[in-house]
Coordinates of C-alpha atoms in Angstrom, one line a residue:
M1 CA -36.4 -28.8 83.2
R2 CA -34.2 -30.8 80.8
K3 CA -30.8 -29.2 80.4
E4 CA -27.5 -29.6 78.7
V5 CA -24.5 -28.2 80.5
R6 CA -21.9 -27.4 77.9
E7 CA -18.2 -27.5 78.1
N8 CA -16.6 -24.7 80.2
D9 CA -12.9 -24.6 79.5
S10 CA -11.8 -28.2 79.8
K11 CA -14.3 -29.6 82.3
G12 CA -16.5 -31.5 80.0
E13 CA -20.3 -31.5 79.2
V14 CA -23.5 -32.6 81.0
F15 CA -26.7 -33.5 79.2
N16 CA -30.0 -33.9 80.8
L17 CA -32.2 -36.6 79.3
P18 CA -36.0 -37.4 79.4
E19 CA -36.9 -40.5 81.3
M20 CA -38.0 -43.5 79.2
A21 CA -39.8 -46.6 80.3
E22 CA -37.6 -48.9 78.3
P23 CA -33.8 -49.0 78.9
V24 CA -32.6 -50.1 75.4
C25 CA -30.9 -46.8 74.6
R26 CA -29.5 -46.5 78.1
I27 CA -31.3 -43.1 78.5
R28 CA -31.2 -41.5 82.0
R29 CA -31.4 -38.0 83.2
C30 CA -27.9 -36.6 82.7
I31 CA -24.7 -37.4 80.7
W32 CA -21.4 -35.8 81.3
I33 CA -18.9 -35.9 78.4
K34 CA -15.2 -35.3 78.7
E35 CA -12.3 -35.8 76.3
G36 CA -14.7 -37.3 73.7
K37 CA -16.2 -40.0 75.9
I38 CA -19.1 -40.4 78.3
G39 CA -17.6 -39.8 81.7
W40 CA -20.7 -39.9 83.9
I41 CA -24.4 -40.6 83.8
G42 CA -26.7 -39.7 86.6
D43 CA -29.4 -37.6 88.1
A44 CA -29.8 -33.9 87.3
A45 CA -29.8 -32.8 90.9
E46 CA -26.5 -34.7 91.5
A47 CA -25.1 -33.2 88.3
A48 CA -25.7 -29.7 89.6
G49 CA -23.7 -30.5 92.7
R50 CA -20.9 -32.2 90.7
Y51 CA -20.5 -29.5 88.0
P52 CA -21.7 -26.2 89.6
E53 CA -19.7 -24.0 87.3
E54 CA -20.9 -25.5 84.0
M55 CA -22.8 -23.5 81.5
V56 CA -26.4 -24.7 80.9
K57 CA -28.4 -25.2 77.7
D58 CA -32.1 -26.3 77.8
Y59 CA -33.1 -28.6 74.9
G60 CA -36.8 -28.6 76.1
E61 CA -38.8 -31.8 75.5
A62 CA -36.1 -33.8 73.7
T63 CA -34.6 -37.2 73.6
I64 CA -30.8 -38.0 73.5
L65 CA -29.8 -41.3 71.9
P66 CA -26.6 -42.9 70.8
G67 CA -25.5 -41.8 67.4
L68 CA -27.2 -44.0 64.8
F69 CA -25.6 -46.6 62.5
D70 CA -26.5 -47.2 58.9
M71 CA -25.3 -50.7 58.2
H72 CA -25.8 -50.6 54.4
V73 CA -24.5 -47.6 52.5
H74 CA -22.7 -46.9 49.3
F75 CA -21.2 -43.5 49.7
G76 CA -19.4 -43.6 46.3
Y77 CA -22.3 -45.0 44.3
Y78 CA -22.5 -42.4 41.5
Y79 CA -23.8 -44.7 38.8
S80 CA -27.3 -43.4 38.8
Q81 CA -26.3 -39.8 38.2
P82 CA -27.6 -38.5 34.8
D83 CA -24.3 -36.8 33.9
L84 CA -21.9 -39.8 34.4
D85 CA -19.3 -38.3 32.1
N86 CA -18.6 -35.7 34.8
Y87 CA -17.7 -38.2 37.4
D88 CA -14.0 -38.7 37.3
D89 CA -12.1 -39.7 40.5
Y90 CA -12.2 -36.2 41.9
M91 CA -16.0 -35.8 41.5
V92 CA -16.7 -39.2 42.9
A93 CA -14.7 -38.3 46.0
Y94 CA -16.6 -35.0 46.4
Y95 CA -19.9 -37.0 46.0
A96 CA -18.9 -39.5 48.7
L97 CA -17.9 -36.6 51.0
E98 CA -21.4 -35.1 50.6
Q99 CA -23.0 -38.4 51.5
A100 CA -20.8 -38.5 54.6
K101 CA -21.9 -35.0 55.5
Q102 CA -25.5 -35.9 55.0
S103 CA -25.2 -38.9 57.4
L104 CA -24.0 -36.6 60.2
R105 CA -26.9 -34.2 59.5
L106 CA -29.2 -37.2 60.2
G107 CA -27.5 -38.3 63.3
I108 CA -25.7 -41.2 61.7
T109 CA -22.3 -41.4 63.3
T110 CA -21.2 -44.8 62.1
V111 CA -21.7 -46.4 58.7
R112 CA -20.8 -49.7 57.0
D113 CA -20.1 -49.1 53.4
L114 CA -20.8 -52.3 51.4
S115 CA -19.2 -51.6 48.0
C116 CA -17.7 -48.4 46.6
P117 CA -15.0 -47.6 44.0
P118 CA -11.8 -49.3 45.2
N119 CA -9.8 -47.4 47.8
L120 CA -12.4 -44.6 48.2
M121 CA -13.6 -45.4 51.6
K122 CA -10.1 -46.1 52.9
Q123 CA -9.0 -42.7 51.8
L124 CA -12.1 -40.8 53.0
R125 CA -11.7 -42.3 56.4
L126 CA -8.0 -41.4 56.4
A127 CA -8.9 -37.8 55.4
G128 CA -11.2 -37.7 58.5
Q129 CA -8.5 -39.1 60.7
K130 CA -6.1 -36.4 59.5
G131 CA -8.7 -33.7 60.2
Y132 CA -9.0 -32.6 56.5
V133 CA -12.8 -33.4 56.6
T134 CA -15.4 -34.4 59.1
V135 CA -16.9 -37.8 58.4
P136 CA -18.7 -40.5 60.4
R137 CA -16.9 -43.6 61.6
I138 CA -16.5 -45.7 58.5
I139 CA -16.3 -49.5 58.3
H140 CA -16.1 -50.7 54.7
A141 CA -15.9 -53.7 52.3
D142 CA -14.1 -52.0 49.4
A143 CA -15.6 -52.9 46.0
G144 CA -17.6 -56.1 46.7
I145 CA -17.3 -59.3 44.7
C146 CA -19.7 -60.9 42.2
M147 CA -19.5 -63.7 39.6
T148 CA -18.5 -62.8 36.0
G149 CA -21.5 -60.8 34.7
G150 CA -23.2 -61.0 38.1
H151 CA -25.2 -58.5 40.0
G152 CA -23.2 -55.3 40.4
H153 CA -20.6 -56.0 37.7
Q154 CA -21.6 -52.9 35.8
D155 CA -21.2 -50.8 38.9
G156 CA -17.6 -51.4 39.7
V157 CA -18.0 -54.7 41.7
E158 CA -15.0 -57.0 41.2
E159 CA -15.8 -60.2 39.2
A160 CA -14.5 -63.6 40.3
D161 CA -15.2 -67.2 39.6
S162 CA -14.4 -70.6 41.2
P163 CA -13.6 -71.1 44.9
W164 CA -10.0 -70.1 44.4
G165 CA -10.9 -67.2 42.2
V166 CA -13.2 -65.9 45.0
R167 CA -10.5 -66.4 47.6
A168 CA -8.0 -64.5 45.5
A169 CA -10.4 -61.6 45.1
I170 CA -11.0 -61.5 48.9
R171 CA -7.2 -61.5 49.4
R172 CA -6.8 -58.5 47.0
Q173 CA -9.5 -56.5 48.7
L174 CA -8.2 -57.2 52.2
R175 CA -4.7 -56.2 51.0
A176 CA -6.2 -52.9 49.8
G177 CA -7.5 -52.2 53.3
A178 CA -11.1 -53.6 53.4
D179 CA -12.5 -54.2 56.9
W180 CA -15.3 -56.5 55.8
V181 CA -15.9 -58.6 52.7
K182 CA -19.0 -58.2 50.5
I183 CA -20.3 -60.9 48.2
L184 CA -23.3 -60.5 45.8
T185 CA -25.0 -63.7 44.8
S186 CA -28.6 -62.9 43.7
N187 CA -30.4 -60.1 41.9
R188 CA -34.2 -60.2 41.2
G189 CA -34.4 -63.8 39.9
D190 CA -34.5 -67.2 41.5
I191 CA -31.3 -68.4 39.9
P192 CA -28.4 -68.2 42.4
E193 CA -25.2 -66.6 41.0
F194 CA -22.4 -68.1 43.0
T195 CA -22.4 -71.9 43.6
Q196 CA -22.5 -73.4 47.0
E197 CA -18.8 -74.2 46.8
E198 CA -17.9 -70.6 45.9
L199 CA -20.0 -69.3 48.8
D200 CA -18.4 -71.7 51.2
A201 CA -15.0 -70.7 50.1
A202 CA -15.8 -67.0 50.5
V203 CA -16.9 -67.5 54.1
D204 CA -14.0 -69.7 54.9
E205 CA -11.4 -67.3 53.4
A206 CA -12.8 -64.3 55.2
H207 CA -13.1 -66.0 58.6
R208 CA -9.7 -67.7 58.1
Q209 CA -8.3 -64.1 57.8
G210 CA -10.2 -62.9 60.8
V211 CA -12.7 -60.6 59.1
K212 CA -16.5 -60.8 58.7
I213 CA -18.4 -61.2 55.5
A214 CA -21.8 -59.9 54.2
V215 CA -23.8 -61.2 51.3
H216 CA -26.4 -59.6 49.0
S217 CA -29.1 -62.2 48.8
G218 CA -32.8 -61.6 48.5
T219 CA -34.4 -64.6 46.8
Q220 CA -34.7 -68.3 47.1
P221 CA -32.7 -70.6 47.1
S222 CA -29.9 -68.2 47.4
I223 CA -30.9 -67.2 50.9
Q224 CA -30.7 -70.8 52.1
M225 CA -27.3 -71.3 50.4
C226 CA -26.0 -68.3 52.3
I227 CA -27.3 -69.5 55.6
D228 CA -25.6 -72.9 55.0
A229 CA -22.4 -71.1 54.1
G230 CA -22.4 -69.2 57.4
F231 CA -22.2 -65.5 56.3
D232 CA -22.1 -63.0 59.1
T233 CA -24.9 -60.8 57.7
I234 CA -27.4 -61.3 55.0
E235 CA -28.4 -58.1 53.2
H236 CA -32.0 -57.7 52.0
G237 CA -33.2 -61.3 52.6
T238 CA -36.4 -60.1 50.9
F239 CA -38.2 -63.4 50.8
L240 CA -36.7 -64.8 54.0
T241 CA -38.9 -67.4 55.8
E242 CA -39.5 -67.8 59.5
A243 CA -37.7 -71.1 59.5
Q244 CA -34.7 -69.5 57.9
A245 CA -34.8 -66.6 60.3
R246 CA -34.7 -69.1 63.2
Q247 CA -31.7 -70.8 61.6
M248 CA -30.0 -67.4 61.3
A249 CA -30.6 -66.7 65.0
E250 CA -29.2 -70.1 66.0
K251 CA -26.1 -69.5 63.8
G252 CA -25.5 -65.9 64.8
I253 CA -26.2 -64.5 61.3
A254 CA -27.7 -61.0 61.4
W255 CA -30.3 -59.6 58.9
T256 CA -30.2 -56.2 57.2
P257 CA -33.6 -56.0 55.5
T258 CA -33.3 -52.6 53.7
I259 CA -37.1 -52.2 53.7
T260 CA -37.0 -48.6 52.5
A261 CA -35.1 -49.2 49.3
Y262 CA -37.5 -51.8 48.0
T263 CA -40.5 -49.8 49.2
Y264 CA -39.3 -46.7 47.4
L265 CA -38.8 -48.7 44.2
Y266 CA -42.2 -50.2 44.4
E267 CA -43.9 -46.8 44.9
Q268 CA -42.0 -45.2 42.1
T269 CA -42.7 -47.9 39.5
K270 CA -46.3 -48.0 40.7
Q271 CA -46.7 -44.3 40.0
M272 CA -45.2 -44.7 36.6
I273 CA -47.6 -47.4 35.7
E274 CA -50.6 -45.5 37.1
A275 CA -49.6 -42.5 35.0
G276 CA -49.8 -44.5 31.9
V277 CA -47.0 -46.5 30.3
D278 CA -45.8 -46.1 26.8
M279 CA -44.4 -49.6 26.2
D280 CA -42.3 -48.2 23.3
N281 CA -40.4 -46.2 26.0
P282 CA -37.6 -48.6 27.3
I283 CA -37.6 -46.9 30.8
A284 CA -41.4 -47.2 31.1
A285 CA -41.3 -50.8 29.9
R286 CA -38.6 -51.6 32.4
A287 CA -40.8 -50.1 35.2
V288 CA -43.6 -52.5 34.3
H289 CA -41.1 -55.4 34.3
D290 CA -39.6 -54.5 37.6
Q291 CA -42.9 -54.0 39.3
A292 CA -43.4 -57.7 39.0
F293 CA -40.5 -58.0 41.6
F294 CA -41.0 -54.8 43.6
Q295 CA -44.6 -55.4 44.5
P296 CA -44.1 -58.8 46.1
A297 CA -40.9 -57.5 47.7
F298 CA -42.8 -54.6 49.3
E299 CA -45.6 -57.0 50.5
A300 CA -43.1 -59.5 51.9
Y301 CA -41.5 -56.9 54.2
R302 CA -44.9 -55.5 55.2
D303 CA -46.5 -58.9 55.9
N304 CA -43.5 -60.8 57.4
F305 CA -41.2 -58.4 59.1
K306 CA -42.7 -58.7 62.6
K307 CA -42.9 -62.5 62.4
L308 CA -39.3 -62.6 61.3
Y309 CA -38.2 -60.2 64.0
D310 CA -39.9 -62.4 66.6
T311 CA -37.7 -65.4 65.8
G312 CA -34.9 -63.7 67.6
V313 CA -32.7 -63.0 64.5
T314 CA -30.5 -60.0 65.0
V315 CA -31.9 -57.2 62.9
L316 CA -29.8 -54.3 61.6
A317 CA -30.9 -51.0 60.1
G318 CA -29.5 -50.2 56.7
S319 CA -30.7 -47.8 54.0
D320 CA -29.1 -48.9 50.7
M321 CA -30.5 -45.9 48.8
V322 CA -28.5 -45.1 45.7
L323 CA -31.2 -43.9 43.2
Y324 CA -30.9 -40.4 41.7
K325 CA -33.1 -37.9 43.5
A326 CA -34.2 -40.5 46.1
P327 CA -34.0 -39.4 49.8
P328 CA -30.3 -40.0 50.8
L329 CA -29.6 -42.3 53.7
P330 CA -33.2 -42.7 54.8
I331 CA -32.4 -44.6 58.1
H332 CA -35.2 -42.7 60.0
Q333 CA -37.7 -43.9 57.4
E334 CA -36.3 -47.5 57.7
L335 CA -36.9 -47.4 61.5
G336 CA -40.3 -45.9 60.8
Y337 CA -41.3 -48.9 58.6
M338 CA -40.1 -51.3 61.3
V339 CA -42.5 -49.6 63.8
D340 CA -45.3 -49.5 61.2
Y341 CA -44.8 -53.2 60.7
G342 CA -45.1 -54.1 64.4
I343 CA -42.1 -53.5 66.7
T344 CA -41.7 -50.8 69.3
P345 CA -39.8 -47.5 68.6
V346 CA -37.2 -48.6 71.2
E347 CA -36.7 -52.0 69.5
A348 CA -36.3 -50.2 66.2
V349 CA -33.7 -47.8 67.6
R350 CA -31.8 -50.8 68.9
T351 CA -31.4 -52.1 65.3
A352 CA -29.5 -48.8 64.5
T353 CA -27.5 -48.6 67.7
Y354 CA -26.5 -51.5 69.9
N355 CA -27.3 -54.3 67.5
A356 CA -25.1 -52.7 64.8
A357 CA -22.3 -52.0 67.2
S358 CA -22.3 -55.5 68.4
V359 CA -22.2 -57.1 64.9
L360 CA -19.3 -54.7 64.0
G361 CA -17.5 -55.7 67.2
I362 CA -17.4 -52.1 68.5
E363 CA -20.0 -52.3 71.2
K364 CA -17.4 -51.4 73.8
E365 CA -16.6 -48.3 71.9
T366 CA -20.0 -46.9 70.8
G367 CA -23.6 -47.8 70.2
S368 CA -25.0 -47.2 73.7
L369 CA -25.2 -44.4 76.2
K370 CA -22.8 -45.9 78.7
E371 CA -20.0 -44.5 80.8
G372 CA -16.6 -45.0 79.0
L373 CA -18.1 -45.2 75.5
A374 CA -17.6 -42.6 72.8
G375 CA -19.6 -39.4 73.0
D376 CA -21.6 -40.2 69.9
L377 CA -25.0 -38.6 70.5
L378 CA -28.1 -37.7 68.6
V379 CA -30.5 -35.1 70.1
V380 CA -34.0 -34.9 68.7
K381 CA -37.1 -33.0 69.6
G382 CA -39.8 -35.1 71.2
D383 CA -40.0 -38.5 72.7
V384 CA -38.6 -41.2 70.4
S385 CA -39.9 -44.0 72.7
K386 CA -43.4 -42.9 71.8
N387 CA -43.0 -41.6 68.3
I388 CA -40.3 -42.9 66.1
R389 CA -40.9 -40.0 63.7
A390 CA -39.3 -37.7 66.3
L391 CA -36.0 -38.8 64.7
D392 CA -36.8 -36.5 61.8
D393 CA -36.5 -33.4 64.1
V394 CA -32.7 -33.4 64.7
L395 CA -31.5 -30.7 67.1
E396 CA -27.8 -31.6 67.5
V397 CA -25.4 -34.4 66.6
Y398 CA -22.1 -35.2 68.5
L399 CA -19.3 -37.4 67.2
A400 CA -16.7 -38.3 69.9
G401 CA -18.0 -35.4 72.0
K402 CA -17.8 -32.7 69.4
T403 CA -20.7 -31.1 67.7
V404 CA -20.8 -32.1 64.0
Y405 CA -24.3 -30.8 63.2
T406 CA -26.7 -28.4 64.9
V407 CA -29.8 -26.6 63.8

């Protein structure tokens, strides 16, 4: 029998776990949580002796994992909503809060927000700390930075030019409370947006101030420029080569592929084209144009992901889903694609747990099931080590030892 022994007065909690052949998630038979942290992990028989007065709950055939990370979210991205005129500062804040709630329903207990309206994530996190709302752990990069007229400028990203202009923008965002820096230097074409000098200055300024820096880069030669500059994470890296992935592994640069976002766009535009396109309709005409990018992007992830993973580059799970009516925060689907494309379920889970915590520098706080770490737990029905889709059947989610979602 697999059990959970819930808190009785102030004694803590014990969770029984299914045995798994691979230890990536640090899953054993029982976990005891007290004061928000994992206080003990051990055998069920020993737990019964240690905590004889605890109340017992049976999860049945279930898996308990560390709370998941989504390393590429935009909680405040409201720009794809059809009624934009309604989105003043208040409505944007409500929208971001709903995204935060949805993350907890999925078992995502930590997020890295990589561009939102200025100050939004700082204040949402503060509201959580004050107990006004319940939100996941938030690490954020404030608004992001692009060149004048560059990718994202229409969505609230700060525009900056020249090495010193980029440095000044970074300083402003750090002054406003950003934890990370986000640069955007490519869109869907092969012309890089920032120059090498600007990219080098961005990395130097962020590292000089003791913070890490992410970059939106999906095409060549932008990807190579970002590797040369020494960013900490490359977001998308859609047309990344094996040689470049090995360079990233050697330099300690992590990769957030965001497979699901590009796959979704490919599938949606494909459906529009198959349904028949009226080229006089600007939206339909744009779908035809975009398909020329989304199809090779989809194929690149499908055909190359396993080869790139095998280079040893650190892979991070991120959803980056901002489209109207699209599945919000589809991190389970992201891990599903990783498994479909050749890695094991446990390897996929690691991209959304330990790998992410390590890149964020909080691996001694969360990201594993280990004594002394935060009680951030995801309980799902079934055996995730055999079927990654078991993540879709969430039973309960804990953040710092407290239930934040239950069926």
